[in-house]
PDB file of C-alpha atoms in Angstrom:
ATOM      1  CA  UNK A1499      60.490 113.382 123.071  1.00 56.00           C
ATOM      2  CA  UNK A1500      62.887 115.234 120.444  1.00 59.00           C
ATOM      3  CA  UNK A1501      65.710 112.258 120.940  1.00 57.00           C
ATOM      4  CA  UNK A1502      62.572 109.919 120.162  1.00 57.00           C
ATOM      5  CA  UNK A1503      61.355 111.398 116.762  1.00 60.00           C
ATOM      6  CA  UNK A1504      64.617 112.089 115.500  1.00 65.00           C
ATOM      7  CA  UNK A1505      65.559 107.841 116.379  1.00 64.00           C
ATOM      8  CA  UNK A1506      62.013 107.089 114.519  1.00 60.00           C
ATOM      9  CA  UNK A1507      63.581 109.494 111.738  1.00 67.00           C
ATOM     10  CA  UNK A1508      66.560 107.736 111.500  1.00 63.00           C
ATOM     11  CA  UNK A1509      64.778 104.136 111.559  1.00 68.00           C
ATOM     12  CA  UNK A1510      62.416 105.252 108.743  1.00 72.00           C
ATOM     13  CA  UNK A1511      65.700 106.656 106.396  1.00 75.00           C
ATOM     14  CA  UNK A1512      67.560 103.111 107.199  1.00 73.00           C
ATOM     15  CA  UNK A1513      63.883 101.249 106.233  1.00 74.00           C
ATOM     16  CA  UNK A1514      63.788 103.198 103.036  1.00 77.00           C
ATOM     17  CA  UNK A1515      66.557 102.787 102.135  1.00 74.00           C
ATOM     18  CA  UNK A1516      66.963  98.804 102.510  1.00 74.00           C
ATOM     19  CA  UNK A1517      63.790  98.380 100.569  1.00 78.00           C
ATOM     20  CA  UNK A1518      65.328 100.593  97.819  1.00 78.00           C
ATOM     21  CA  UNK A1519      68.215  97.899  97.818  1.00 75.00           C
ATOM     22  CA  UNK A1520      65.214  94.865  98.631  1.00 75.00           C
ATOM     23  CA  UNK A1521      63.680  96.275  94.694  1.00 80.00           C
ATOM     24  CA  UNK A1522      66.826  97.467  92.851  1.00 80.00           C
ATOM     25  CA  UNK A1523      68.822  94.342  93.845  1.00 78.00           C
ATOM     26  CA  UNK A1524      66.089  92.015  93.036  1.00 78.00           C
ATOM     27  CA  UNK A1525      65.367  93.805  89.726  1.00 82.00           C
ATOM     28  CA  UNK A1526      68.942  93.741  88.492  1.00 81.00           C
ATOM     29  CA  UNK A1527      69.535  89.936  89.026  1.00 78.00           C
ATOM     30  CA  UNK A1528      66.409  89.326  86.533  1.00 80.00           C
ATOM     31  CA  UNK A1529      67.275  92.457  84.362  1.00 84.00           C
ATOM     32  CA  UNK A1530      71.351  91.114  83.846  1.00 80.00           C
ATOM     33  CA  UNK A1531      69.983  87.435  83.398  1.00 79.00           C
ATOM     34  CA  UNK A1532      67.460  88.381  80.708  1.00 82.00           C
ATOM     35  CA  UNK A1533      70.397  90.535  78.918  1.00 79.00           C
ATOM     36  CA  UNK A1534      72.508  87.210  79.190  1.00 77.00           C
ATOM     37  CA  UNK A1535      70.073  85.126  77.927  1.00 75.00           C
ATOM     38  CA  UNK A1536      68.088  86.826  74.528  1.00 77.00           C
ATOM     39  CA  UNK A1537      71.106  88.965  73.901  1.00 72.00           C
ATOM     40  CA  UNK A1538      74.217  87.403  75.007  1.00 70.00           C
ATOM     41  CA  UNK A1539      75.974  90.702  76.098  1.00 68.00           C
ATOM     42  CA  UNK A1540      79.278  90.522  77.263  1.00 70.00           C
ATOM     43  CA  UNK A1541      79.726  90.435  81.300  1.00 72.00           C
ATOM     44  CA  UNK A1542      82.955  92.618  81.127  1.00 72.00           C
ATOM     45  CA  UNK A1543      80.704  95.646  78.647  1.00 75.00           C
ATOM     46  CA  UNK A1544      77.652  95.221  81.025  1.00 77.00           C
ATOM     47  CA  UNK A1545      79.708  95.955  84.126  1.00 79.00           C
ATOM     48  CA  UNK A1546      81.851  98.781  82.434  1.00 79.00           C
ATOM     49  CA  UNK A1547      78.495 100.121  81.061  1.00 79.00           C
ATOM     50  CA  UNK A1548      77.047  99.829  85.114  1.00 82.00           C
ATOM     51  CA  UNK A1549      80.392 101.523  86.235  1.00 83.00           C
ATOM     52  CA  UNK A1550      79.803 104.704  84.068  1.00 84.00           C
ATOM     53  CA  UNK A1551      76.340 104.924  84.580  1.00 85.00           C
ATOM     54  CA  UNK A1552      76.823 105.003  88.635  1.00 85.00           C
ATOM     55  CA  UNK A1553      79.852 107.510  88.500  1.00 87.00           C
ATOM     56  CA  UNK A1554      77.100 109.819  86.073  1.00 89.00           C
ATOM     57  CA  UNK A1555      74.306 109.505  88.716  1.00 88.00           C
ATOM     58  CA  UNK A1556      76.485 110.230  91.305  1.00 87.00           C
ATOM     59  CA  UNK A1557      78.288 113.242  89.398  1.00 89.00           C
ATOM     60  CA  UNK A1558      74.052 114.545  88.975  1.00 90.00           C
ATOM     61  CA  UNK A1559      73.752 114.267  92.654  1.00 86.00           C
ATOM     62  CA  UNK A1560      76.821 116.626  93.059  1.00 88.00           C
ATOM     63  CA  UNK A1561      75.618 119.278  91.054  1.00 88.00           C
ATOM     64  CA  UNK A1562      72.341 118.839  92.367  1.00 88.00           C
ATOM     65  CA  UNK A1563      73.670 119.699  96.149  1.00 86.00           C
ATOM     66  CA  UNK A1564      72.617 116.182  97.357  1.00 83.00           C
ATOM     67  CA  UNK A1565      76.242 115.800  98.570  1.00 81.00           C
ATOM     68  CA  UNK A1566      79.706 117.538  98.152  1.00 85.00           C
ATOM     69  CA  UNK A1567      82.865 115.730  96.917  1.00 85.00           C
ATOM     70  CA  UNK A1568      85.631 115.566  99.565  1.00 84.00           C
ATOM     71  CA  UNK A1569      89.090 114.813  97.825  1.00 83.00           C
ATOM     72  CA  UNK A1570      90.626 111.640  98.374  1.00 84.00           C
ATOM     73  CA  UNK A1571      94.133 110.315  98.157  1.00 84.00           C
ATOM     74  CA  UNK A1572      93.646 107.420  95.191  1.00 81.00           C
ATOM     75  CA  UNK A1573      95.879 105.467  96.306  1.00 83.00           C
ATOM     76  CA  UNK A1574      94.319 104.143  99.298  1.00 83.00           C
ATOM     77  CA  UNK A1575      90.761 103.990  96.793  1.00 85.00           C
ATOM     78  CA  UNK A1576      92.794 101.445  94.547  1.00 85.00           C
ATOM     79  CA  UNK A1577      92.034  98.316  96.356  1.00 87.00           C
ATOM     80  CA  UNK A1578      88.354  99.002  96.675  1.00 87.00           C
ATOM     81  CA  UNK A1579      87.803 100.062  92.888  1.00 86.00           C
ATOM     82  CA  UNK A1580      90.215  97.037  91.961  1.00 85.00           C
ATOM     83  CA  UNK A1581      87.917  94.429  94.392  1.00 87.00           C
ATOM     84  CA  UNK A1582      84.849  96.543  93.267  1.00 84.00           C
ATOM     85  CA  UNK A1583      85.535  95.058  89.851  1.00 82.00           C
ATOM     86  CA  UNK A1584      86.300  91.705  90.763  1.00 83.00           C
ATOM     87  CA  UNK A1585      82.844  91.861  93.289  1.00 82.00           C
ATOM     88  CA  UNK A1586      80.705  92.769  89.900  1.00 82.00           C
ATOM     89  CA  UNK A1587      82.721  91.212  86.778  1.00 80.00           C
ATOM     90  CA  UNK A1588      82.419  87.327  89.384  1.00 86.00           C
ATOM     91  CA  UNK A1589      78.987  87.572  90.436  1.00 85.00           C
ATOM     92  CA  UNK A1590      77.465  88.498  86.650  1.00 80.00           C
ATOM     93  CA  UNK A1591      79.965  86.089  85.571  1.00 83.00           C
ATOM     94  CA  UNK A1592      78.252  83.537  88.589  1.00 85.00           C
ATOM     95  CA  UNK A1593      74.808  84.918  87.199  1.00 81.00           C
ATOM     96  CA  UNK A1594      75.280  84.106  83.594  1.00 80.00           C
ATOM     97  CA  UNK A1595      76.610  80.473  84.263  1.00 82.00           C
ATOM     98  CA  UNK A1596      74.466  79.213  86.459  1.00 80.00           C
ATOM     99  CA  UNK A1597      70.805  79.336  87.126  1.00 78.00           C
ATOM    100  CA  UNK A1598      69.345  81.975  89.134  1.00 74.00           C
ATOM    101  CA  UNK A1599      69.075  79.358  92.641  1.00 73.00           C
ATOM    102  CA  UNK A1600      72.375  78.425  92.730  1.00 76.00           C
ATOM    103  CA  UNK A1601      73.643  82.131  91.822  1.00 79.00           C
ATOM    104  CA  UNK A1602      71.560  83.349  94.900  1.00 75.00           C
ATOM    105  CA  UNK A1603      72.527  80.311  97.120  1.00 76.00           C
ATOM    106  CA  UNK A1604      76.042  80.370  96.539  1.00 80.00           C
ATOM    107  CA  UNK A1605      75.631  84.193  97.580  1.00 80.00           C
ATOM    108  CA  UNK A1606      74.730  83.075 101.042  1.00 79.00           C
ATOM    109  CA  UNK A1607      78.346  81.779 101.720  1.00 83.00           C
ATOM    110  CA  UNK A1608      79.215  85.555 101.969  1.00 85.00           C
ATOM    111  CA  UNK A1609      77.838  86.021 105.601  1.00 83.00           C
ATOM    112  CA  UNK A1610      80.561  83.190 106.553  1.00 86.00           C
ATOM    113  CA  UNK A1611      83.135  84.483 104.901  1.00 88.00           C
ATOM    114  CA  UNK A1612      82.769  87.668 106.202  1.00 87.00           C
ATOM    115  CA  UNK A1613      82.928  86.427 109.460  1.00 86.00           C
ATOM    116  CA  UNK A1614      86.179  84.321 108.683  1.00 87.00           C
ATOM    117  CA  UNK A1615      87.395  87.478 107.262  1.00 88.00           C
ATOM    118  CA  UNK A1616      86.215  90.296 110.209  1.00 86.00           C
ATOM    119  CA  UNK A1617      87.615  86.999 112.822  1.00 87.00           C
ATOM    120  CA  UNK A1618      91.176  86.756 111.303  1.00 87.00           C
ATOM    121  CA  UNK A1619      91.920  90.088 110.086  1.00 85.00           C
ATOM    122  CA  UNK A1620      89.855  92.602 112.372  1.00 81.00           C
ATOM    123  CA  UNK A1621      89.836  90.300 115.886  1.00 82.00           C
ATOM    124  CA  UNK A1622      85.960  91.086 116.312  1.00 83.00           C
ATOM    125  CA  UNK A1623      84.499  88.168 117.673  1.00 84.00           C
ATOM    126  CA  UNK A1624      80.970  86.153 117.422  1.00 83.00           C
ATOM    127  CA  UNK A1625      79.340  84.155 119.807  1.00 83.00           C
ATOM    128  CA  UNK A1626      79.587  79.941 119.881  1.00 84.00           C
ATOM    129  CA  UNK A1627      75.574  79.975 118.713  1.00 84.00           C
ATOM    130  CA  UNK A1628      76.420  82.571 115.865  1.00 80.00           C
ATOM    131  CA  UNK A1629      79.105  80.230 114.503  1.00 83.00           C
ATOM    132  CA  UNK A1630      76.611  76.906 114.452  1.00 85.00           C
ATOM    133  CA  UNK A1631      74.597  78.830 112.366  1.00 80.00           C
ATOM    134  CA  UNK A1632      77.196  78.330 109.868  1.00 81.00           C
ATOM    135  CA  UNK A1633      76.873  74.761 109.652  1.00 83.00           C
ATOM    136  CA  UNK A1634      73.323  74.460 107.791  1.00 82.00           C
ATOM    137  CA  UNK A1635      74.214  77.446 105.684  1.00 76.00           C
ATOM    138  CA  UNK A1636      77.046  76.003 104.172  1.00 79.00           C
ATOM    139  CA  UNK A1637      75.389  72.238 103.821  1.00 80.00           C
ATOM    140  CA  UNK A1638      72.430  73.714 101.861  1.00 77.00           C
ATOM    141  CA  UNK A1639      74.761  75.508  99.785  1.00 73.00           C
ATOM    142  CA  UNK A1640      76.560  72.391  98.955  1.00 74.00           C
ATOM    143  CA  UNK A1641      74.053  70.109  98.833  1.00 74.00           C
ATOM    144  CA  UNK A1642      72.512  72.586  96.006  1.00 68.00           C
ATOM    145  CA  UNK A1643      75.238  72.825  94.244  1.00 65.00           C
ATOM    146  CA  UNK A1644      75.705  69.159  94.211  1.00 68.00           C
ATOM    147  CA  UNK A1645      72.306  68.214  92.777  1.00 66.00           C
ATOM    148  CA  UNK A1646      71.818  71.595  90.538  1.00 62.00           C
ATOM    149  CA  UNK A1647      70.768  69.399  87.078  1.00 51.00           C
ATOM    150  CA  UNK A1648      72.810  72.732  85.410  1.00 63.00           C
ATOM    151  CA  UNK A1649      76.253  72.540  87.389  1.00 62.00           C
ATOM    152  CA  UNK A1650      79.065  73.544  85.956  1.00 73.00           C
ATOM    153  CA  UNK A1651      82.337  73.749  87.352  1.00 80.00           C
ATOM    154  CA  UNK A1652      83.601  76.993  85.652  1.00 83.00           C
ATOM    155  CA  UNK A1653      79.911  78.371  86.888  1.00 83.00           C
ATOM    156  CA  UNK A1654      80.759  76.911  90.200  1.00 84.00           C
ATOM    157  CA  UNK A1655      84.481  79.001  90.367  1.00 88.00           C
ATOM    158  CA  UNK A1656      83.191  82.012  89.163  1.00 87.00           C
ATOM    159  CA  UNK A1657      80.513  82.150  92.381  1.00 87.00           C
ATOM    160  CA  UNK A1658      83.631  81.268  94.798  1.00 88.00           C
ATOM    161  CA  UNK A1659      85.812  83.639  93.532  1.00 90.00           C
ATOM    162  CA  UNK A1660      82.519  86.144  93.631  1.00 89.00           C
ATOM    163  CA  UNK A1661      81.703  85.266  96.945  1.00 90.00           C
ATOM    164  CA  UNK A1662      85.303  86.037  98.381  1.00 91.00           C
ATOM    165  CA  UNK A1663      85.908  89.015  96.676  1.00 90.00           C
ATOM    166  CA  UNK A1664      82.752  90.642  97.635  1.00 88.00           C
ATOM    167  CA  UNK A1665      82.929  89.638 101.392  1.00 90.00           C
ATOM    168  CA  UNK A1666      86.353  91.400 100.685  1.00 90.00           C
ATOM    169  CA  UNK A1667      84.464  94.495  99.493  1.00 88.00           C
ATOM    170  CA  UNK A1668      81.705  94.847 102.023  1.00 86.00           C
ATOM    171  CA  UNK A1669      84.110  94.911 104.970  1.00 88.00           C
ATOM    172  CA  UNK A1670      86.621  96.965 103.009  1.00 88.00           C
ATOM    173  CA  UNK A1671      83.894  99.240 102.305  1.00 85.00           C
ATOM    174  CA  UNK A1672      82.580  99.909 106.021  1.00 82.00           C
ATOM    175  CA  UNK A1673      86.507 100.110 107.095  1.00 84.00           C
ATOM    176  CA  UNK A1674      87.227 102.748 104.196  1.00 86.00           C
ATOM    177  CA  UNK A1675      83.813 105.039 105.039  1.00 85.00           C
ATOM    178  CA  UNK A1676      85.797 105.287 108.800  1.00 84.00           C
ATOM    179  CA  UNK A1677      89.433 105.507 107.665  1.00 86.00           C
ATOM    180  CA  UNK A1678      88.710 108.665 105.450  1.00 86.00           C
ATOM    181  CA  UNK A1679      85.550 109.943 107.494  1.00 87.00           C
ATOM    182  CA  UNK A1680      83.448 110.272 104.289  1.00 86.00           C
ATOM    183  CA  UNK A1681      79.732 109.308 103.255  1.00 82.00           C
ATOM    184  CA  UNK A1682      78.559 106.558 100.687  1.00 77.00           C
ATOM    185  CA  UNK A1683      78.678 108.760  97.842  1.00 82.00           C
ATOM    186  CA  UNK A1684      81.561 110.850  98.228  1.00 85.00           C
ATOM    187  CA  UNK A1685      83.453 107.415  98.542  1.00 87.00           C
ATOM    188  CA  UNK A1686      81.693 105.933  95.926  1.00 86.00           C
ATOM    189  CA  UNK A1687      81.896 109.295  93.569  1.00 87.00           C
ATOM    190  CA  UNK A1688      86.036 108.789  93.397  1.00 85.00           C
ATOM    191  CA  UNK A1689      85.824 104.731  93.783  1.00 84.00           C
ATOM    192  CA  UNK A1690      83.286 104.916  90.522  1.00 85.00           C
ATOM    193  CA  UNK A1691      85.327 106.019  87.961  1.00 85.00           C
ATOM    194  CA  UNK A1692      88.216 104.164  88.998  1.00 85.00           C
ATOM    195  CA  UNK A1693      86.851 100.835  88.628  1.00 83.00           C
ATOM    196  CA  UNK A1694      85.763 101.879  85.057  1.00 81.00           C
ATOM    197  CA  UNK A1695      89.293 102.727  83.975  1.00 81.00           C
ATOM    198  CA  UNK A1696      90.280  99.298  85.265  1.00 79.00           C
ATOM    199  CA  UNK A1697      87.661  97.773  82.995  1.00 73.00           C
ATOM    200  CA  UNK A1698      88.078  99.964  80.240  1.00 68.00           C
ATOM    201  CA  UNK A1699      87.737  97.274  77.300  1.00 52.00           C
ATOM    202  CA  UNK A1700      86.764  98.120  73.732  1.00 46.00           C
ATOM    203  CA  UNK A1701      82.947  99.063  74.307  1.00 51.00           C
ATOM    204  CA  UNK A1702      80.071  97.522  71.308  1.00 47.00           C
ATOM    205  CA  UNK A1703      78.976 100.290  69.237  1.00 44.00           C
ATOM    206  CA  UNK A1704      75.577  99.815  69.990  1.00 43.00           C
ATOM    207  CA  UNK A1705      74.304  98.404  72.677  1.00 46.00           C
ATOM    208  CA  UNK A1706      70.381  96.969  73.829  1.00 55.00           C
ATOM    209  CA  UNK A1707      67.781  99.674  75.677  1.00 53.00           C
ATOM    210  CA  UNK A1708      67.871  97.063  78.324  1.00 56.00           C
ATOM    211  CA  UNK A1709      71.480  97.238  79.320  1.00 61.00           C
ATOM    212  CA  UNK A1710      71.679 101.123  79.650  1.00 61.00           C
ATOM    213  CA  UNK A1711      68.834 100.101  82.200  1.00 68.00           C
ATOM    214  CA  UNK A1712      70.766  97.432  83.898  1.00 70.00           C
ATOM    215  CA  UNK A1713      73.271 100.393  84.288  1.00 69.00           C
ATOM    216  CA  UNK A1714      70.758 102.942  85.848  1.00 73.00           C
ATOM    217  CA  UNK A1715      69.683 100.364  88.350  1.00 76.00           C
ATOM    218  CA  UNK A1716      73.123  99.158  88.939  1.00 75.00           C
ATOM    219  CA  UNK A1717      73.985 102.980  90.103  1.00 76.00           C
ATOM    220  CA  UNK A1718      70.820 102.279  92.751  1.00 77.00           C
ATOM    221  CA  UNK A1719      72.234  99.277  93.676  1.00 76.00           C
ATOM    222  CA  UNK A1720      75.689 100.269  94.260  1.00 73.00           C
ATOM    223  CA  UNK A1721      74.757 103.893  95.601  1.00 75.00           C
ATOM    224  CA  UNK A1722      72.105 101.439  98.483  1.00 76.00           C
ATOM    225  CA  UNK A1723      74.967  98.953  99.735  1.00 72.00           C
ATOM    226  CA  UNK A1724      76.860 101.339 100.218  1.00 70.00           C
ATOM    227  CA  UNK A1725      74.643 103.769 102.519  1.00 75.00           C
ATOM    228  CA  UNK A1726      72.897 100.673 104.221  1.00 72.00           C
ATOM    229  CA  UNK A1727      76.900  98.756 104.926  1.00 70.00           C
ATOM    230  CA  UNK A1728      78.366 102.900 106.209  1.00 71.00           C
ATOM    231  CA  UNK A1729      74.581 103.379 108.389  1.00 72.00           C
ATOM    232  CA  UNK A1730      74.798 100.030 109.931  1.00 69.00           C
ATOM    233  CA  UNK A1731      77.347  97.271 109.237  1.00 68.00           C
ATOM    234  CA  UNK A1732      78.352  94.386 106.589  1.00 66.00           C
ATOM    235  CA  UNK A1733      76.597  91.642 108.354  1.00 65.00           C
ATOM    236  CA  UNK A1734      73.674  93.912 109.013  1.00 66.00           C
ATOM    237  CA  UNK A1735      73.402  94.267 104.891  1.00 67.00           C
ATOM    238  CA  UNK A1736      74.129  90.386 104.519  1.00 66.00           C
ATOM    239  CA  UNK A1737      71.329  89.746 106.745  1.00 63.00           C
ATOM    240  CA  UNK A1738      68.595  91.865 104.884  1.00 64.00           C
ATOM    241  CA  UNK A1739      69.958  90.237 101.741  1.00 65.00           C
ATOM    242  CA  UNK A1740      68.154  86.880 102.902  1.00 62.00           C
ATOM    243  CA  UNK A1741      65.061  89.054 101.539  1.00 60.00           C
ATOM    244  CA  UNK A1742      66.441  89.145  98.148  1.00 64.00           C
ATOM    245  CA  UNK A1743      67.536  85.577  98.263  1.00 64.00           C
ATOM    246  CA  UNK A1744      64.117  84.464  98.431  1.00 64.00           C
ATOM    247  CA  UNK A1745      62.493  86.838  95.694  1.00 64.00           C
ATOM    248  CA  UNK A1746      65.337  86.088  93.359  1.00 67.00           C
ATOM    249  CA  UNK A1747      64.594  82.283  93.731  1.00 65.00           C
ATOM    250  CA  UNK A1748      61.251  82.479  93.142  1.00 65.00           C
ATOM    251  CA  UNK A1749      61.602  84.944  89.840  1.00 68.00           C
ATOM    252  CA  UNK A1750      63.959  82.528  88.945  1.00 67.00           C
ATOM    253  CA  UNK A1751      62.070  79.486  89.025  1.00 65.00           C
ATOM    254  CA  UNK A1752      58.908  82.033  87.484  1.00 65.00           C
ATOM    255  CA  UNK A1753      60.826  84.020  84.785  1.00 67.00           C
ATOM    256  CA  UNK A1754      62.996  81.931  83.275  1.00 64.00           C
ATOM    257  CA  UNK A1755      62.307  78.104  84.136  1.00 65.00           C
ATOM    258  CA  UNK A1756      64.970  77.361  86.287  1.00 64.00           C
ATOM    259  CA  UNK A1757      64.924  73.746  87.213  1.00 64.00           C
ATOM    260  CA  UNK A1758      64.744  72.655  90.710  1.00 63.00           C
ATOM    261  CA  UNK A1759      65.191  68.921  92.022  1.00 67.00           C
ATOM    262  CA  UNK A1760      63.970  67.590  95.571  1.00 70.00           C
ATOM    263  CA  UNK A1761      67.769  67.519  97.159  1.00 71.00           C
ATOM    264  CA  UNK A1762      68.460  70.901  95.567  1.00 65.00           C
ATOM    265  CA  UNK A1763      64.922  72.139  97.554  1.00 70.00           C
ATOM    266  CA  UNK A1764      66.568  70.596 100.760  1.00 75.00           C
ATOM    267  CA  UNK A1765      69.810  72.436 100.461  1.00 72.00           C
ATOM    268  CA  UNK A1766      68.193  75.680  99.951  1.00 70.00           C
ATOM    269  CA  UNK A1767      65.739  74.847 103.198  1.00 76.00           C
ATOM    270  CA  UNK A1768      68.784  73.854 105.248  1.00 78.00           C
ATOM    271  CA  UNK A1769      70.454  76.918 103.570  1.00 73.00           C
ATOM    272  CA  UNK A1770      67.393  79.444 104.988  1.00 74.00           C
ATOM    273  CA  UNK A1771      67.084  77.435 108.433  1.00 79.00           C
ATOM    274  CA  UNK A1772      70.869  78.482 109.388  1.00 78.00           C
ATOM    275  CA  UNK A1773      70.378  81.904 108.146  1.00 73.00           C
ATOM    276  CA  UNK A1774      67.108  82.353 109.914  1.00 76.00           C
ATOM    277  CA  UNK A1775      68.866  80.760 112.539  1.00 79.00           C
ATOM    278  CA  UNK A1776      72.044  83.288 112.285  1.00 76.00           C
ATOM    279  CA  UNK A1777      69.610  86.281 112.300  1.00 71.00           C
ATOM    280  CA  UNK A1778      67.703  85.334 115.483  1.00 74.00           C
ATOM    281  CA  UNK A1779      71.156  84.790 117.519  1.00 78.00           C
ATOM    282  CA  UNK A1780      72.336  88.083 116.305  1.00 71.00           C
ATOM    283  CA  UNK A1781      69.082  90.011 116.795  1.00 69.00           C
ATOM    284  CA  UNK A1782      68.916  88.479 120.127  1.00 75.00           C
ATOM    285  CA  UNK A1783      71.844  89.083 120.967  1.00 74.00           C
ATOM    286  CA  UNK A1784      72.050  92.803 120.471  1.00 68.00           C
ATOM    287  CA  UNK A1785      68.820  93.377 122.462  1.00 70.00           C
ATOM    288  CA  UNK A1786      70.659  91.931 124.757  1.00 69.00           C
ATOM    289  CA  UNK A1787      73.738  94.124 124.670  1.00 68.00           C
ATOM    290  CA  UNK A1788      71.073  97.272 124.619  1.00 62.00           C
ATOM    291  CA  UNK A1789      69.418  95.608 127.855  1.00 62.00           C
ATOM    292  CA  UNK A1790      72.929  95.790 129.934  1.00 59.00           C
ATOM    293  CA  UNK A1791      73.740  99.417 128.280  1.00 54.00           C
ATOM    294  CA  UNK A1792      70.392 100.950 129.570  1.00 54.00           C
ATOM    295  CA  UNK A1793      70.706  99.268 133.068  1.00 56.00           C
ATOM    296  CA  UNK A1794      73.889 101.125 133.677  1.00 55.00           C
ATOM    297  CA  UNK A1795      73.681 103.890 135.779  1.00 53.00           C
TER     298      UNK A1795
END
């Protein structure tokens, strides 16, 4: 019975703490969106200002006992911190260009990509059902995209790049939390403060209440992906993300007006069927690698 409460433990820890990400994520999307809009705050200030405010929350945590620091070699960090900027500076860039569904929708392309990327690059392999699934997510995306009323095509570049630098990040992330053999925040406690001093611009001398907040919840955000991606797995934190993608669309539509046309409400419906579809594959198919395990002698 011990090995059974301590699995419920460890079930109720990974619940926690993918609604923490299901809130925080959703919150900073309409929090950075509001910023861009009534103040027109510069995306490379907001980010640095998210940056600093993670590696302080993180440095609190230290001295608070909540976790030790383990040294690092930088040089093996640099990549990380260098796509950890490129993963935040493209997708507020994405945010502030487009509206909210197509910023959300385009972030859907990132469970394909990661599978291009973990198929190419790390030889793991997904099943011929698993790789259909791709096919309506992609089509929605497009088909969005195609009939957003707001397209633009810098808007439009800014989610691709986004897209491919964070799939870049989330796998680079799980691989880097097993190269060095350290936790989410001792990784992310170095990785932090790095990625500021590669976006150390010339800060505003005074900036709104409602950025330093964007910056609080960013360190939430970024301290959550990274514990959910090193206790499960990139795909794993993709998959949850289909939660955000549909209470970002609606506060979109709700907060700030968003426009949606008929063809753009078919993409995002073909969009969700392939990822619903993707999900159910996967799910099923892990039960069934759990079935075979347990009828081993």
């Amino acid at each position: 019975m011990a090995w059974l409460a301590d699995r419920l433990r460890g079930n109720g820890r990974i619940a926690a703490g993918l609604l923490l990400n299901l809130l925080v994520s959703s919150c900073i999307v309409f929090l950075n969106k509001w910023i861009y809009v009534h103040h027109g705050f510069p995306n490379m200030s907001l980010t640095l200002v998210h940056f600093v405010v993670t590696w302080l929350g993180l440095y609190l945590c230290q001295k608070l006992d909540i976790f030790a620091p383990k040294s690092l070699p930088l040089s093996k960090l640099l990549l990380l911190a260098l796509s950890f900027c490129g993963f935040v500076v493209f997708t507020n860039l994405s945010l502030q260009n487009n509206t909210i569904g197509t910023y959300q929708l385009a972030k859907a392309m990132t469970t394909p990509v990661i599978i291009v990327i973990q198929t190419l690059c790390y030889k793991k392999t997904f099943s011929v059902k698993v790789q259909l699934t791709l096919i309506p997510i992609t089509f929605g995306v497009i088909l969005n995209s195609y009939y957003d009323v707001k397209f633009n095509f810098l808007g439009m570049l800014f989610a691709a790049l986004g897209v491919l630098v964070t799939s870049l990040y989330q796998v680079w992330v799980g691989a880097k939390q097993h190269e060095l053999q350290v936790n989410s925040m001792q990784l992310l406690y170095y990785q932090a403060p790095m990625s500021s001093a590669v976006l150390l611009v010339v800060m505003p001398f005074f900036e709104p209440l409602m950025v330093l907040l964007s910056g609080v919840i960013a360190f939430m955000v970024n301290l959550s992906i990274y514990w959910i991606i090193g206790n499960t797995s990139p795909v794993t934190y993709n998959m949850f993300g289909h939660f955000k993608f549909c209470i970002t669309l609606f506060g979109g539509y709700v907060l700030f007006k968003d426009p949606l046309s008929v063809n753009q409400g078919l993409g995002m419906l073909c969009t969700l069927f392939g990822i619903l579809a993707y999900t159910h594959f996967k799910l099923s198919e892990q039960e069934g690698s759990k079935s075979k395990l347990a009828q081993r002698p």
